Coordinates of N, CA and C in Angstrom, one line a residue:
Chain L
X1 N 36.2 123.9 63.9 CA 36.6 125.1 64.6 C 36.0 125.2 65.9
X2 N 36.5 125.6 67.1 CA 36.2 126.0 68.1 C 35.8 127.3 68.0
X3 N 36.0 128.3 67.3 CA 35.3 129.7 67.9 C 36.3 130.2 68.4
X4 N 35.2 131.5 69.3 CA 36.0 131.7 70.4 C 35.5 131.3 72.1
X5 N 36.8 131.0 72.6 CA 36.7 130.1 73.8 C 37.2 131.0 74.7
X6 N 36.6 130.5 76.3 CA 36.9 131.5 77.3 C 37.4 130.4 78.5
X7 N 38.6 131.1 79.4 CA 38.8 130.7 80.4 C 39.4 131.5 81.1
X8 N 38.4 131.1 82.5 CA 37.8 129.8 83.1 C 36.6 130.2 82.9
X9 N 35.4 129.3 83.0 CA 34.3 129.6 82.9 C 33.6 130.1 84.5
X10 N 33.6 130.2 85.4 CA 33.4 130.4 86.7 C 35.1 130.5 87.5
X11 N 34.9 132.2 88.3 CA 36.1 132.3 89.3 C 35.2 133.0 90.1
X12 N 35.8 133.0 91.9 CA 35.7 133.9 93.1 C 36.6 134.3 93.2
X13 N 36.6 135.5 93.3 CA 38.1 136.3 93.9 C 37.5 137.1 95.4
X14 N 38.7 137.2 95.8 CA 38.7 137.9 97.0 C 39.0 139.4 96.9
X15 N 38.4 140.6 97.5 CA 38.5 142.0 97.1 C 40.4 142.0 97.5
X16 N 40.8 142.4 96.3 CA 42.3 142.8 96.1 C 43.0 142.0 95.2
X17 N 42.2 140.6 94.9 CA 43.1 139.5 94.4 C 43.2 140.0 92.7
X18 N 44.5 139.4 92.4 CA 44.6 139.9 90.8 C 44.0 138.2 89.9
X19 N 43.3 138.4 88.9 CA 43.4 137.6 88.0 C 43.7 138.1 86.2
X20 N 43.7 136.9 85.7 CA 44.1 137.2 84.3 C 43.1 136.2 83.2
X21 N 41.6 136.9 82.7 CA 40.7 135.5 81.5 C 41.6 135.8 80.4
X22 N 41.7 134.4 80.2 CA 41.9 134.3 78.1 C 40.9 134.0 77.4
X23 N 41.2 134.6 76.6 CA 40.4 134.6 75.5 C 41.0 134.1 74.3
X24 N 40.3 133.3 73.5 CA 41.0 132.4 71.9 C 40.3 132.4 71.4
X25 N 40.8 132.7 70.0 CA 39.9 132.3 68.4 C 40.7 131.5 67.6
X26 N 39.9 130.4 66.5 CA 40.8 130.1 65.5 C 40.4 130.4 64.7
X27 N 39.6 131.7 64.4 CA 39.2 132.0 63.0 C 40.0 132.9 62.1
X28 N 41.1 133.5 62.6 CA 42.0 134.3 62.2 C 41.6 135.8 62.1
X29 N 40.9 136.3 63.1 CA 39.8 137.5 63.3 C 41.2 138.5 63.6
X30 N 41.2 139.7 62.7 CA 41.7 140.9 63.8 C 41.0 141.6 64.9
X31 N 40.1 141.7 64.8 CA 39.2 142.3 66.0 C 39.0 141.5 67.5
X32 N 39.5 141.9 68.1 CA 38.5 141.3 69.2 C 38.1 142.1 70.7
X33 N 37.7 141.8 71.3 CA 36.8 142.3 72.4 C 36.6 141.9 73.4
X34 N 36.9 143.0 74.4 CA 36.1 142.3 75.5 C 35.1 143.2 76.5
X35 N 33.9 142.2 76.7 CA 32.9 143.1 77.4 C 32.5 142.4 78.4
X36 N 31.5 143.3 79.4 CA 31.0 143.0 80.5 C 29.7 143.4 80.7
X37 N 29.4 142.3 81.2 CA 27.5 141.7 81.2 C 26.8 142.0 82.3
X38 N 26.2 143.5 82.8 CA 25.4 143.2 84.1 C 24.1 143.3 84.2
X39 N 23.5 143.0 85.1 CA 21.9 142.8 85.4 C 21.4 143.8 84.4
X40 N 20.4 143.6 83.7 CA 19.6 144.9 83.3 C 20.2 145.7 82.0
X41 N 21.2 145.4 82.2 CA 22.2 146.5 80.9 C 22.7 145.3 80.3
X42 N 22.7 146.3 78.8 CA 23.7 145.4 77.7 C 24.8 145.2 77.7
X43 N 25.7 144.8 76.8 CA 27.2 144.9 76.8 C 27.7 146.0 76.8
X44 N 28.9 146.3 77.7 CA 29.6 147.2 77.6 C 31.2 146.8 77.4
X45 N 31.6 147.4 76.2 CA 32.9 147.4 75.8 C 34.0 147.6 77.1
X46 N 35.2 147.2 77.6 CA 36.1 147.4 78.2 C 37.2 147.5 77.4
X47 N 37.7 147.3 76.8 CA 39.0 147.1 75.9 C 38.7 146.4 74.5
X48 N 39.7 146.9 73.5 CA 39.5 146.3 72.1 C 40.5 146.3 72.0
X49 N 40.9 145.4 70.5 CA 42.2 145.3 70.1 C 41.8 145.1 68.7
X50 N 43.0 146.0 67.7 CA 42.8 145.9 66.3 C 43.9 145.4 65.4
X51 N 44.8 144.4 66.6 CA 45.5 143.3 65.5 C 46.6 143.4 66.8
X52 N 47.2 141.9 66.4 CA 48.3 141.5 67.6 C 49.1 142.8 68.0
X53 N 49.6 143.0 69.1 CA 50.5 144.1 69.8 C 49.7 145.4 69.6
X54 N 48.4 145.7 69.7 CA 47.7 146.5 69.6 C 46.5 146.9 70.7
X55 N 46.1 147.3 71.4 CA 44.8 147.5 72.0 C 44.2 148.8 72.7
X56 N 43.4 149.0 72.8 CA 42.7 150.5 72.7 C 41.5 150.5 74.1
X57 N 41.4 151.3 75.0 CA 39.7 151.7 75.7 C 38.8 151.5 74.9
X58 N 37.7 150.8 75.7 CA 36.7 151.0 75.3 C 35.9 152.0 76.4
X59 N 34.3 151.7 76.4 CA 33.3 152.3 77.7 C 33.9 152.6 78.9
X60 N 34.2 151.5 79.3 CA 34.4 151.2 81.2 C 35.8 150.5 81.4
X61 N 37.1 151.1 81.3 CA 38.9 150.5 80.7 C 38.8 150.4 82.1
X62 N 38.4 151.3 83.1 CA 39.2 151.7 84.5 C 39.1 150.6 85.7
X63 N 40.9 149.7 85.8 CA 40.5 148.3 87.0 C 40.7 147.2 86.0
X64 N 41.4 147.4 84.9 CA 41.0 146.4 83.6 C 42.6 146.9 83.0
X65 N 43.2 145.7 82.8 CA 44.0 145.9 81.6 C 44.4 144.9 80.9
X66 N 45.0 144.8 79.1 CA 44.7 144.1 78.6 C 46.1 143.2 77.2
X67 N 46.5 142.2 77.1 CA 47.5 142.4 76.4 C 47.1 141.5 75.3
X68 N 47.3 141.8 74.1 CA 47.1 140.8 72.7 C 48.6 140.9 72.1
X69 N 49.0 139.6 72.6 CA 50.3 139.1 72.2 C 50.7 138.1 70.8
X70 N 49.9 137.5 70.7 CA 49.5 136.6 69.7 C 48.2 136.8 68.8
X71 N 48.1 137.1 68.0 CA 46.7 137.3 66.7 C 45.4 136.5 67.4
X72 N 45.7 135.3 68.5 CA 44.8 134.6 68.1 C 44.2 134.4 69.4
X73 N 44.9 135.3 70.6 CA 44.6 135.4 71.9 C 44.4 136.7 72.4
X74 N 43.7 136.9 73.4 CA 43.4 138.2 73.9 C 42.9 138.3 75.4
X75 N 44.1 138.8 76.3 CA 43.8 138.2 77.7 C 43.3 140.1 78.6
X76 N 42.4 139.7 79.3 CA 42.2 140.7 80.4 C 42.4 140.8 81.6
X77 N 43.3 141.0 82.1 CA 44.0 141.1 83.4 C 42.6 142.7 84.9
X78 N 42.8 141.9 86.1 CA 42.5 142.6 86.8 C 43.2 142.8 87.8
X79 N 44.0 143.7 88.2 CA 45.4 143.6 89.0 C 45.1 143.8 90.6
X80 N 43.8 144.3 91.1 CA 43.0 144.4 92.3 C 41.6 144.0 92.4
X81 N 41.1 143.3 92.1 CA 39.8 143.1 92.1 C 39.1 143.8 92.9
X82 N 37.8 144.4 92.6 CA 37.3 145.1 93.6 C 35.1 144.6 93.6
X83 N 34.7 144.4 94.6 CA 32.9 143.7 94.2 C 32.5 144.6 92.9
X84 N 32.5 145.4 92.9 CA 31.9 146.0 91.3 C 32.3 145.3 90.1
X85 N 33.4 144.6 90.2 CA 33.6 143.9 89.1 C 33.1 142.6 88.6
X86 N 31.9 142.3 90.0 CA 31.7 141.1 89.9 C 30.7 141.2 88.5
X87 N 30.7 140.7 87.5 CA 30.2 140.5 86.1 C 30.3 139.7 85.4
X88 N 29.5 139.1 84.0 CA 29.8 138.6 83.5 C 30.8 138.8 82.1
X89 N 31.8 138.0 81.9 CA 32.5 139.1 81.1 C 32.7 138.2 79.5
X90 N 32.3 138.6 78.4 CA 32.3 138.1 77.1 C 33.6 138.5 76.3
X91 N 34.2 137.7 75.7 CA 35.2 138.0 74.8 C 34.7 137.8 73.6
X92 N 35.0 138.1 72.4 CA 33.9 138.8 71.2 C 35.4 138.6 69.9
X93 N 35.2 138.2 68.7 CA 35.7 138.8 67.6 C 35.0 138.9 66.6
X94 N 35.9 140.0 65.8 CA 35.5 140.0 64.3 C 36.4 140.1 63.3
X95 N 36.1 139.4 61.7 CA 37.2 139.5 60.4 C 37.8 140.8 60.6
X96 N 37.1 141.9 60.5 CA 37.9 143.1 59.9 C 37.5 144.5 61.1
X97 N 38.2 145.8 60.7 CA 37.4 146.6 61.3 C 36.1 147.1 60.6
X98 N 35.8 146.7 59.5 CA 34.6 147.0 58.8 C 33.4 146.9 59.8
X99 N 32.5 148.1 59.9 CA 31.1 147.3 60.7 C 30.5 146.4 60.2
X100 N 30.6 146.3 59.1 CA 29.7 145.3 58.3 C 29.6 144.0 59.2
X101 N 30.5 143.7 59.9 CA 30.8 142.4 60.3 C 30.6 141.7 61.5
X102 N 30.1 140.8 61.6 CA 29.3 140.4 62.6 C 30.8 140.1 64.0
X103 N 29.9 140.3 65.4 CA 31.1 139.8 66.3 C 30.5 138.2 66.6
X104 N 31.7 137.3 67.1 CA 31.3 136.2 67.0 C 31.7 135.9 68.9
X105 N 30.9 135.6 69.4 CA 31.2 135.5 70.9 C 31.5 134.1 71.6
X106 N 32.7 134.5 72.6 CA 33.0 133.3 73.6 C 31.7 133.1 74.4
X107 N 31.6 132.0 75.4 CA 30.6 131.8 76.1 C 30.3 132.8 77.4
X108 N 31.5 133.4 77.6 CA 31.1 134.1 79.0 C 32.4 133.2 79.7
X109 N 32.8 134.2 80.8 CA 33.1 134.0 82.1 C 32.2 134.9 83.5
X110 N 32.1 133.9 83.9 CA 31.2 134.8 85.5 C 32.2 134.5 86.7
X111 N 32.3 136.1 86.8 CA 33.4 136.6 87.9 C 32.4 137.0 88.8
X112 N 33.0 136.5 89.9 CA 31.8 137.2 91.2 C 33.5 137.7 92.5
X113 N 33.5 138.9 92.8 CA 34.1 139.3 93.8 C 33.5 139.2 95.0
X114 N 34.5 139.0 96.1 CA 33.6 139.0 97.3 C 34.4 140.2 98.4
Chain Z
X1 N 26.7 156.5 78.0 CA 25.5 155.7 78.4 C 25.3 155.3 76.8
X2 N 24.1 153.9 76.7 CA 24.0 153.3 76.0 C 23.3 153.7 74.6
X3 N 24.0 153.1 73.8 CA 23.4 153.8 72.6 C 21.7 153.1 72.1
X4 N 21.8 151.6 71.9 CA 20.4 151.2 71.7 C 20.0 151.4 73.4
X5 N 18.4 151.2 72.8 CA 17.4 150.9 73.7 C 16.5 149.8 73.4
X6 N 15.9 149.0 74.0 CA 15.2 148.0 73.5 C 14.2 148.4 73.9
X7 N 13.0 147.9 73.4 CA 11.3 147.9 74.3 C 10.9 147.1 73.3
X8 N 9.8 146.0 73.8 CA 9.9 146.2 75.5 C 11.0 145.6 76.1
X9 N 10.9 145.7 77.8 CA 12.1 144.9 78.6 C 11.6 143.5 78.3
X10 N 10.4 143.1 78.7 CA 10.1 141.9 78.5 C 9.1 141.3 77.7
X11 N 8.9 140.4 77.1 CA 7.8 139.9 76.4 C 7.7 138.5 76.6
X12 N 6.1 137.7 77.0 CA 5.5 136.5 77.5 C 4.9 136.5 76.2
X13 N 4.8 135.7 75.4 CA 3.7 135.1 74.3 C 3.8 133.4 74.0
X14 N 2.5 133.1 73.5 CA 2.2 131.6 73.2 C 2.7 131.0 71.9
X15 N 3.4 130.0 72.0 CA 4.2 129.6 70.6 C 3.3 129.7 69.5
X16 N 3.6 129.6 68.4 CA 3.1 130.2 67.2 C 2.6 131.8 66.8
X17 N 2.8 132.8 67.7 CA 2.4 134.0 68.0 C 3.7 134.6 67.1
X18 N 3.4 135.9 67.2 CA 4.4 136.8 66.6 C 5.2 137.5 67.6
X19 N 6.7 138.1 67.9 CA 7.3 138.5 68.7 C 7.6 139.6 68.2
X20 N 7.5 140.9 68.6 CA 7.8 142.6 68.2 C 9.1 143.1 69.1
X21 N 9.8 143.7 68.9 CA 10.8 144.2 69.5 C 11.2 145.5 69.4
X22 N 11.4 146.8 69.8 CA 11.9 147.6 69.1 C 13.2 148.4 69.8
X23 N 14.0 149.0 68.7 CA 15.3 149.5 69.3 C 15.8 150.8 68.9
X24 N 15.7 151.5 69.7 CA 16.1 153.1 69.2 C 17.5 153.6 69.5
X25 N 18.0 154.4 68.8 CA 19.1 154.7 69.2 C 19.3 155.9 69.0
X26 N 21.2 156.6 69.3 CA 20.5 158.1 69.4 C 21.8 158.8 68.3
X27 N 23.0 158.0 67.7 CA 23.8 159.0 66.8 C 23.2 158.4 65.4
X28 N 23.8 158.6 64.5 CA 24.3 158.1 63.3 C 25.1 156.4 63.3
X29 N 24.7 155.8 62.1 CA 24.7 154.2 62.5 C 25.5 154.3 60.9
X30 N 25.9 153.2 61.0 CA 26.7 152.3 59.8 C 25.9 151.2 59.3
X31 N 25.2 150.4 60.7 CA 24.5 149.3 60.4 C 23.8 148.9 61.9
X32 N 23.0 148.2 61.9 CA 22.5 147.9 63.1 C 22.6 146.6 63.0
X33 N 22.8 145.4 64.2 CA 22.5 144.0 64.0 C 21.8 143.8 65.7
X34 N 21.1 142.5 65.0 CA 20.6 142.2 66.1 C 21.1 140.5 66.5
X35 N 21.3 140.8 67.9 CA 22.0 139.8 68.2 C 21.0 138.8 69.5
X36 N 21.2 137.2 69.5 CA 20.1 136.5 70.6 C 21.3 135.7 71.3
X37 N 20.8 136.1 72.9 CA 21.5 135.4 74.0 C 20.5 134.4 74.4
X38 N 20.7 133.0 74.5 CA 20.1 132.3 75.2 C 20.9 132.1 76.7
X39 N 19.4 131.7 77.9 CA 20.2 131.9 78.9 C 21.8 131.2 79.7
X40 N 22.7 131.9 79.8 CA 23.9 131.3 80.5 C 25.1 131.3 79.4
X41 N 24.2 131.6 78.1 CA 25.2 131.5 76.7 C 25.8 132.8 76.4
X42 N 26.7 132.8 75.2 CA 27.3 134.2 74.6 C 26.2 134.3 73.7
X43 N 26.4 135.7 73.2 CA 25.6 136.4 71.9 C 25.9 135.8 70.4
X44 N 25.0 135.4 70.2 CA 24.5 134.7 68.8 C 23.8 135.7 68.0
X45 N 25.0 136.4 66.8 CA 24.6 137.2 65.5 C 23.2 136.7 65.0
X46 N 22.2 137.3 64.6 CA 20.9 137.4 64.1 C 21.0 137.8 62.5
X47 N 21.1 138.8 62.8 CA 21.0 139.9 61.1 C 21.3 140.9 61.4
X48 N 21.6 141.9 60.0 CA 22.5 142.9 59.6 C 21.9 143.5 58.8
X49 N 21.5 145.0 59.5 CA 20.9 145.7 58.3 C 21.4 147.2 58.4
X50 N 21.7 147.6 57.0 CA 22.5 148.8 56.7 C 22.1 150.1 57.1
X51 N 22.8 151.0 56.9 CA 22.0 152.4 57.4 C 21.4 152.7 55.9
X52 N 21.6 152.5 54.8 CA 21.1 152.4 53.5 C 19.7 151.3 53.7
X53 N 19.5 150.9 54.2 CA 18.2 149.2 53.8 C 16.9 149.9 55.0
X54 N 15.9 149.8 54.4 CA 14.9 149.6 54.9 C 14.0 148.3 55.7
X55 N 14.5 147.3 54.7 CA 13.9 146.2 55.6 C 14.9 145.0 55.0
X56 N 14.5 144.2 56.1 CA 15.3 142.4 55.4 C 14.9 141.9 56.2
X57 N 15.1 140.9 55.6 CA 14.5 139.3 56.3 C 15.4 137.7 56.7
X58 N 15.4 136.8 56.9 CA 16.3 136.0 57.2 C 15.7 134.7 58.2
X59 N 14.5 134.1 57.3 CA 14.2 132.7 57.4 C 12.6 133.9 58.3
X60 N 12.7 133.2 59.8 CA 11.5 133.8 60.3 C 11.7 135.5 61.0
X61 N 13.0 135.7 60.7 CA 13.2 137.1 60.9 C 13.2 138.0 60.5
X62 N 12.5 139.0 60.5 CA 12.2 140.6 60.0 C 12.6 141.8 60.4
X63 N 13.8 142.6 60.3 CA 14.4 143.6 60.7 C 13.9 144.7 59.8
X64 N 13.5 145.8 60.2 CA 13.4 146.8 59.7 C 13.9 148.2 60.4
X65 N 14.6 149.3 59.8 CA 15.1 150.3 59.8 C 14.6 151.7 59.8
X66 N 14.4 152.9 60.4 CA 13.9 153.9 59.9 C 15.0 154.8 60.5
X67 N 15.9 155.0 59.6 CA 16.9 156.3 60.1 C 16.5 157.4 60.7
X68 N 15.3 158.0 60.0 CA 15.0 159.5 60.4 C 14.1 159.2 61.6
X69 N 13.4 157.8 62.3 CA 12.9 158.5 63.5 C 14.7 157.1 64.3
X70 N 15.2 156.7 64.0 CA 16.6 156.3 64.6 C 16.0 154.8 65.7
X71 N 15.6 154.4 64.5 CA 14.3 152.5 65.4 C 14.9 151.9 64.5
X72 N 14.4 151.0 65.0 CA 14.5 149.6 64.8 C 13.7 148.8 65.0
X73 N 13.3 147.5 64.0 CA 12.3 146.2 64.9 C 12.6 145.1 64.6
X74 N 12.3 144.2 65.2 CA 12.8 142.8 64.5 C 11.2 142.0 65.7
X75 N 11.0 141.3 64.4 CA 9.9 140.7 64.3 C 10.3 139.0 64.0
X76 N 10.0 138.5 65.2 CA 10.0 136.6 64.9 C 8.8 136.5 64.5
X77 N 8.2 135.4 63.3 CA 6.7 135.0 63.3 C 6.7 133.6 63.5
X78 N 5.6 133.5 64.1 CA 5.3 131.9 64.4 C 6.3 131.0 65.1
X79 N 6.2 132.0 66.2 CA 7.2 131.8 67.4 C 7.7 130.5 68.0
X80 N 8.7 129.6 68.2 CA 8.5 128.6 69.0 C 9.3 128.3 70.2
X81 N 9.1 127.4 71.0 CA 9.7 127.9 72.6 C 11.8 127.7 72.7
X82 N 11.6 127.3 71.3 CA 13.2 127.5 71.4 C 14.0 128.8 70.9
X83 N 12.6 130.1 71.1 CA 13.5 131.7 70.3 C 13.4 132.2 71.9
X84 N 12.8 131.8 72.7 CA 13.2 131.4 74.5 C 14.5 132.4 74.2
X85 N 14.8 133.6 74.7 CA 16.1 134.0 74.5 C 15.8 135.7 75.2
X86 N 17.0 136.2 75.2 CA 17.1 137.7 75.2 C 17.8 138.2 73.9
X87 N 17.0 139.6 73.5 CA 17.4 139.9 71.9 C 18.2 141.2 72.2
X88 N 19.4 141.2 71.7 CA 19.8 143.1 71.5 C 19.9 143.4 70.4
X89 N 20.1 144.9 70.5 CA 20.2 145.0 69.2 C 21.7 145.3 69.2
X90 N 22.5 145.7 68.1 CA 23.9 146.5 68.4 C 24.3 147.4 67.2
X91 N 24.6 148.7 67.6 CA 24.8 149.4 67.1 C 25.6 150.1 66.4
X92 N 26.6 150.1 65.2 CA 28.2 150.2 64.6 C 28.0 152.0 64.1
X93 N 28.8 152.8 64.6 CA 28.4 154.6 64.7 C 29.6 154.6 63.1
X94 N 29.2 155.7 62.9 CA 29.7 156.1 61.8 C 31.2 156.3 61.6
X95 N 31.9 156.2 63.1 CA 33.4 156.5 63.1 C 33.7 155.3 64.3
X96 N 32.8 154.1 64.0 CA 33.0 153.3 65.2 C 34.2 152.2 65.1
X97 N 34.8 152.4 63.6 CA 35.9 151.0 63.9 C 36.0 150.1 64.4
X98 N 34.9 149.4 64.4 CA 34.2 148.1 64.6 C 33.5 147.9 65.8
X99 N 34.0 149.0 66.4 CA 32.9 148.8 67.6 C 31.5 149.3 67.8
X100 N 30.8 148.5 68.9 CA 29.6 148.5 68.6 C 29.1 148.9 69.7
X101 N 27.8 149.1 70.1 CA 27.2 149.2 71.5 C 25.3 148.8 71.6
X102 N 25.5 148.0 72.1 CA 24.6 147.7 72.7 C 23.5 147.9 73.7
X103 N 22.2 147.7 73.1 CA 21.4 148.0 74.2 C 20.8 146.8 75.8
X104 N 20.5 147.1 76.3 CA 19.7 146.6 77.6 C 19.3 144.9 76.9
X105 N 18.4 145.0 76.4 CA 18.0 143.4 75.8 C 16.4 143.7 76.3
X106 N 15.7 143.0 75.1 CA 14.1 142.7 75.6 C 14.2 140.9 75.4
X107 N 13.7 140.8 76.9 CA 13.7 139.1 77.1 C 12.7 138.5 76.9
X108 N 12.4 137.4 76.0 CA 11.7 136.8 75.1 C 11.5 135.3 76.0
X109 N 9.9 135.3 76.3 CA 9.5 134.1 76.8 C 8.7 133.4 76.1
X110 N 8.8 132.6 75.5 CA 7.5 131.4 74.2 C 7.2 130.2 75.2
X111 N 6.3 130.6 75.3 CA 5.6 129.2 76.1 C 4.8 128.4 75.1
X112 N 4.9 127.2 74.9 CA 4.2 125.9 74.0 C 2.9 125.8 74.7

């Protein structure tokens, strides 16, 4: 099994430019996640999703949007990019909504705006 | 703003030593886990401990719980330069539906 996988691993954008990370699992997780990594601070939630055609706010939604079309992908769209968002950004799942359950994380993408 | 907190930010010690961590938080929890980033990597699950458990363990890891002062610690012993990492803790609230929140991270340096 691959996990979950992230692409691309490194992008530049230019302030305004739109992009879109995927995110994949093959573990057949309904949960998944996505967060963002900066200096100093822990993860912060941007969007979740609690099963295909479903997704919810998390902490910090705003400049972020997000579509889970397929159970087994979960993509994050940035439709203006702006330098604040330059971050690293983690995609995450888990089995169930239970807490009990551990998230299992992609490697990272590092976004840098300029 | 964030629910854990770590302390310390950072910790320097000599392999074989013991590593302390601690993590406070501020609502009501379901479970606490603690999770290890090494650098440039994603978060690697640790252990899981309930809002019911006081303490557990898991090979050289030691998590312990105190609801009523709202901590946490997690203890490596006989440290070696490959726990080299940043530790968080993460936090699952009592109406969190699987979500979690995370604190800052205390960064772990084991020198040989």
């Amino acid at each position: 099994n691959a996990g979950v996988t992230q692409t691309p691993k490194f992008r530049v954008l230019k302030t305004g430019q739109s992009m879109t990370l995927l995110c994949a699992q093959d573990m057949n997780h309904e949960y998944m996640y996505w967060y963002r990594q900066d200096p100093g601070m822990g993860l912060r939630l941007i969007h979740y999703s609690v099963g295909e055609g479903t997704t919810a706010k998390g902490e910090v939604p705003d400049g972020y949007n997000v579509s889970r079309l397929k159970k087994q992908n979960f993509l994050l769209g940035l439709e203006s990019a702006a330098p604040s968002q330059t971050s690293v950004y983690f995609c995450a799942s888990s089995y169930s909504p239970g807490a009990d359950n551990e998230q299992f994380f992609g490697p990272g993408t590092r976004l840098t705006v300029l | 703003s964030q629910q854990g907190e770590e302390d310390p930010q950072a910790l320097s010690i000599q392999e074989g030593e013991n590593a302390t961590m601690n993590c406070s938080y501020k609502t009501s929890i379901n479970n606490l886990q603690w999770y290890r980033q090494n650098s440039g990597r994603g978060l690697v699950h640790l252990i899981l401990i309930r809002s019911n458990e006081r303490e557990k363990h898991s090979g050289r890891l030691r998590v312990t719980l105190d609801t009523s002062k709202k901590s946490s610690s997690l203890l490596i012993t006989a440290s070696r330069a490959a726990d080299t990492a940043s530790y968080f803790c993460a936090t699952a609230g009592t109406d969190s539906w699987g979500k979690f929140q995370f604190g800052a991270g205390t960064q772990v340096v084991v020198t040989p």
